[in-house]
């Protein structure tokens, strides 16, 4: 195993200027929940598996009680109006140089498939999650952001609200600009607490993506799930995983540590 | 000295599809105590010494008051029903990339000796050690876990109980799968406190290994030791080392810092 | 993108033994504020853009609400009496070895343009910013420090006042000595608080540079800004950015995190 | 500048099986104070200067108010009965792999000069410095430790007292054993407080070295200094530096940060 392994699963599909959507773990895991939910609902097909020595040196315990190396994958789906590539995974590279290297490899793939746009997803961590989380939109060119604002309730005035966008969700935007690929980011308000599942923020983001790219997902079950959470005071990831009907939330159960004193090694 | 040095001690033995048991330091040092106890009791012979620049830049003070570089070793023993390779040591590699590299080297050796199975040992850190620590079992294939459950009181429902398995005990399982080597892990509940010696958890694990592989160890002295600990409230490693009759516990005395303000450099 | 990228913007100017002034982020951002203010006031022209994998793996949200990779740039200006090269940026390299590498590259450029002196700028972090911040001067040769003292109210007795000078502001001095380039540092007292904008300390430094190199900047607006700050109790960077009339302070608004729980990723 | 630079100063002396004494910064700086005091008293001559990218990315402010890169040096002295090589410096390498590399380079030099023994010096950090600090002795062979015990009040029972010996003082012992070089360590009790100057512990060690190698130092001034410290309650490094008559203590003044909020960058 070398430092980076990108394994193609099956044959390369012919995609028409797809949009690459990134949803890796981050604040409130808003991006990851959004990406995983969409992958499940549209039954996107796995295209690449990515392993790396720069991922955390640990294994997750999956729903089937067996262990899995941390991995990041790219899925694809040909929809009526748009083709999608979705980047989803368990981790982000652990050190800064590896994060740059990883983003460059993702951009190599985006170039290869002639992606017309990159959309990264993330959370803005506040003391507590608001009742109605706002969604901000930023990007690497004025046009790409203007394009997203159009018809959607997103706030583009991000300057001075918070500081830098850390990790893949930010770096992909900056490095994409150097390759003349337009990239935007949707960032939903959520709680900064380490094991918070930002499902309300994710719901706002999923609704925008669903409409923007005509994905065609039925969002009723997602809305019911959010109602359930608002009634309970469930914050613990594993409990939420047990109660949740949504597969992507359940899977999260084993990826995030529960009580900070419970750990294995 | 290059980054990794694996030195063969004596001649290579002929082993029949051995089981490789890993017991490096970790939570409660459950894995290390188990591995060292077994090595002592069956008088396993040292096969390899492993040194590395990726180990902590320090030396331990041994029982003979002399210093030793941190090292990891592999021992072997030909028993009636099974041959064993046991991986034991003072440390784990300090950075993530080195942990991946180290595990790959261990798997190279496992392949070389045609190991039929890898068994990693570790602890689950709780607020305090339970009176009767439970033992969980996970692995990289359904069959290997099913095989261990059979006839033993181990719990396989690990999902959602705790988060990732960090370090060699976890990574060996994940990387072994990529090489089609079956691997399981026995994880005993213990206290998460940094200088806790998880001897009760280790006792549960040793009993399972003793029976599973027909090792033939007399466990009376181990049981007496555990009784002694339950009567006292000894948690401090060095005191335990002074009182313990068990050689592997005594040796631990110099490897783990006592009072956090007592240190040398 | 390789580990270091230094991109020339336009044509190389002919400069006459310029002074290289360094003002990267640091304590109170005193050096950065000083350098950016001077760059804006004299309309210095960008000469080099520097990118690196050793910079933080994040992007900043700029005044225009779009994102930018962290970068460091070198500007130049031909004044009547002196030519200036000014090193300014958003970040410092994240690890120690990269900091050494970066400084050597800056010194390569200093050698190429036959710089006669290097001046680094920084802050001395105290519990709180004094009413009248003192400015200290140190350097890598006795003559260079003596030269700065002459006619300026700077204190050279730095020994024992504080400990090491960390980062580029210090390392450039030490590494310049090995290349026989004279280098001095101006260090202004300021508050050690992580999001403090040390504008009063910067004002003291800017006044010295303005006089020393006959830069010709009108300092009235800077003085007014400082008055405003003394009346308010503004410490939060983004609020200061909104109120400030000074462009370099506004730009800082998006580079420094506000509330420590507000972050994006 | 490459990762390691070892510069010979002047001509190589002919030394007769010298002893290499190591005294780098550590707990209470006991080793550094001892080594620097001896170097000053016997007027040892500088033999090598060592620079590295693995040293901290900062510069110190020296007694003359000018800055210096962190460095480590080797000094030598031909005495009547013994020849000495003394390793002294401002820092230790910052990361573990560099610490191993550094020790191997020191051992290369020890081999080159056919050193008969290596002696490392360090402190054992306790809550507070005892009135009469004990000195412990450990080493990499039984004989070398026995040899030191003979005629000196040193305690060899170090096992279980404290944990690992971290850094160069420990690693040199372990790596020396692999090259068949005998090595011992003298460790004096001192306070674990970060800016404590362990001069009482250093005095104990200096007395042993003075007698062991017939160094011929007059220890009166050292004793007077220790008395002075016992009367005052001086703990702050820079104050001690101002009051101290001993040059090595004064020089320490600028190497160790005073108040933790006072720092420059």
Coordinates of N, CA and C in Angstrom, one line a residue, chain C residues 26-27 96-97 99-100 104 122-127 138-139 141-142 145 156-160 162 164-167 170-171 173-175 178 187 192, chain D residues 1 3 5 51-53 55-67 69-70 94 238 250-251 253-257 259 261-265:
Chain C
X26 N 1.5 37.6 13.3 CA 2.2 37.3 14.5 C 1.5 37.9 15.7
X27 N 2.2 38.1 16.8 CA 1.6 38.6 18.0 C 1.0 40.0 17.7
X96 N 8.0 23.6 11.6 CA 9.3 24.3 11.8 C 10.3 24.1 10.6
X97 N 10.3 23.0 10.0 CA 11.2 22.8 8.9 C 10.8 23.7 7.7
X99 N 9.4 26.5 7.9 CA 9.7 27.9 8.2 C 11.1 28.2 7.8
X100 N 12.0 27.2 8.1 CA 13.4 27.4 7.7 C 13.5 27.4 6.2
X104 N 14.9 30.7 3.9 CA 16.0 30.6 2.9 C 15.6 31.0 1.5
X122 N 7.5 42.8 14.4 CA 6.7 41.9 15.2 C 6.2 42.6 16.5
X123 N 5.5 41.8 17.3 CA 5.0 42.3 18.5 C 5.5 41.6 19.7
X124 N 5.5 42.2 20.9 CA 5.9 41.6 22.1 C 4.6 41.5 22.9
X125 N 4.1 40.3 23.2 CA 2.8 40.1 23.8 C 2.8 40.3 25.3
X126 N 2.1 41.2 25.8 CA 2.0 41.5 27.2 C 0.5 41.2 27.6
X127 N 0.3 41.2 29.0 CA -1.1 41.0 29.4 C -2.1 41.9 28.8
X138 N 16.3 44.9 17.9 CA 17.4 43.9 17.9 C 17.9 43.6 16.5
X139 N 18.9 42.8 16.4 CA 19.4 42.5 15.1 C 20.5 41.5 15.1
X141 N 23.8 42.0 13.9 CA 25.1 42.6 14.1 C 24.9 43.9 15.0
X142 N 26.0 44.2 15.7 CA 26.0 45.4 16.6 C 25.7 46.7 15.7
X145 N 22.1 47.4 14.6 CA 21.2 47.9 15.6 C 21.5 49.3 16.0
X156 N 17.1 49.0 22.9 CA 17.9 47.9 22.4 C 18.1 46.8 23.5
X157 N 17.7 47.1 24.8 CA 18.0 46.1 25.8 C 16.9 45.1 25.9
X158 N 16.9 44.1 25.0 CA 15.9 43.1 24.9 C 16.2 41.9 25.7
X159 N 17.5 41.7 26.0 CA 17.9 40.4 26.7 C 17.2 40.3 28.1
X160 N 16.6 39.1 28.3 CA 16.0 38.9 29.6 C 14.6 39.4 29.7
X162 N 12.1 39.2 27.4 CA 11.3 38.1 26.9 C 12.2 37.0 26.4
X164 N 12.6 33.7 23.3 CA 12.9 33.6 21.9 C 12.0 34.4 21.0
X165 N 12.5 34.8 19.8 CA 11.6 35.4 18.8 C 11.3 34.3 17.9
X166 N 10.0 33.9 17.9 CA 9.5 32.7 17.2 C 9.0 33.0 15.8
X167 N 9.4 32.2 14.8 CA 8.8 32.4 13.4 C 9.7 33.2 12.5
X170 N 12.0 36.2 13.5 CA 13.2 35.9 14.2 C 14.2 35.1 13.3
X171 N 13.7 34.1 12.7 CA 14.5 33.2 11.9 C 15.2 33.9 10.7
X173 N 16.4 36.9 10.7 CA 17.6 37.6 11.3 C 18.8 36.6 11.4
X174 N 18.5 35.4 12.0 CA 19.5 34.5 12.2 C 20.1 33.9 10.9
X175 N 19.2 33.5 10.0 CA 19.7 33.0 8.7 C 20.4 34.0 7.8
X178 N 24.1 34.3 8.4 CA 24.9 33.3 7.8 C 25.3 33.6 6.3
X187 N 10.3 45.6 17.3 CA 9.2 44.8 18.0 C 8.5 45.7 18.9
X192 N -1.1 40.2 24.2 CA -0.9 38.8 23.7 C -2.2 38.1 23.4
Chain D
X1 N 21.5 25.7 3.3 CA 21.5 25.0 4.6 C 20.8 23.7 4.5
X3 N 19.6 19.7 6.1 CA 18.9 19.4 7.4 C 19.9 19.4 8.5
X5 N 23.9 20.4 9.7 CA 25.2 21.0 9.4 C 26.1 20.9 10.6
X51 N 24.1 23.0 13.3 CA 22.8 23.7 13.0 C 21.8 22.7 12.4
X52 N 20.6 22.9 12.5 CA 19.6 22.0 11.9 C 18.3 22.7 11.7
X53 N 17.6 22.2 10.6 CA 16.2 22.6 10.3 C 15.3 22.0 11.4
X55 N 15.8 22.1 14.5 CA 15.8 22.9 15.7 C 14.6 23.8 15.7
X56 N 14.2 24.3 16.9 CA 13.0 25.2 16.9 C 13.2 26.4 15.9
X57 N 12.1 26.8 15.3 CA 12.2 27.9 14.3 C 12.1 29.3 15.0
X58 N 13.2 29.5 15.8 CA 13.2 30.8 16.5 C 14.6 31.2 16.7
X59 N 14.8 32.4 17.2 CA 16.2 32.9 17.6 C 16.2 33.4 19.0
X60 N 17.3 33.2 19.7 CA 17.4 33.7 21.0 C 18.0 35.1 21.1
X61 N 17.6 35.9 22.1 CA 18.2 37.1 22.3 C 19.4 36.9 23.3
X62 N 20.6 37.2 22.9 CA 21.7 36.9 23.7 C 22.0 38.0 24.7
X63 N 23.0 37.8 25.6 CA 23.4 38.9 26.5 C 23.8 40.2 25.9
X64 N 24.3 40.1 24.7 CA 24.7 41.4 24.0 C 23.5 42.0 23.2
X65 N 22.3 41.5 23.5 CA 21.0 42.0 22.9 C 20.9 41.7 21.4
X66 N 21.8 40.9 20.9 CA 21.7 40.5 19.5 C 21.1 39.1 19.4
X67 N 20.6 38.7 18.2 CA 20.0 37.4 18.1 C 20.9 36.3 17.6
X69 N 20.8 32.1 16.1 CA 20.1 30.9 15.8 C 20.3 29.9 16.9
X70 N 19.3 29.0 17.1 CA 19.6 27.9 18.1 C 20.7 27.1 17.6
X94 N 13.4 19.1 17.6 CA 12.0 19.2 18.0 C 11.1 17.9 17.7
X238 N 15.1 35.1 34.4 CA 15.8 36.3 34.1 C 16.3 37.1 35.3
X250 N 23.8 33.3 33.7 CA 23.4 34.6 33.0 C 22.9 34.3 31.6
X251 N 23.7 33.5 30.9 CA 23.4 33.2 29.5 C 22.0 32.5 29.4
X253 N 19.5 33.2 30.9 CA 18.4 34.2 31.0 C 17.6 34.5 29.7
X254 N 18.3 34.5 28.6 CA 17.6 34.9 27.4 C 17.1 33.6 26.7
X255 N 17.4 32.4 27.2 CA 17.0 31.2 26.4 C 15.7 30.7 26.9
X256 N 15.3 31.1 28.1 CA 14.1 30.5 28.7 C 13.1 31.7 28.8
X257 N 11.9 31.5 28.4 CA 10.8 32.5 28.5 C 10.5 32.8 29.9
X259 N 7.8 35.2 31.9 CA 6.3 35.1 32.1 C 5.7 34.5 30.8
X261 N 3.2 34.9 29.3 CA 2.5 35.7 28.4 C 3.4 36.6 27.6
X262 N 4.7 36.6 28.1 CA 5.6 37.5 27.4 C 6.3 36.7 26.3
X263 N 6.0 37.0 25.1 CA 6.7 36.3 24.0 C 6.7 37.2 22.8
X264 N 7.6 36.9 21.9 CA 7.7 37.7 20.7 C 7.5 36.9 19.5
X265 N 7.0 37.5 18.4 CA 6.9 36.7 17.2 C 6.2 37.6 16.1

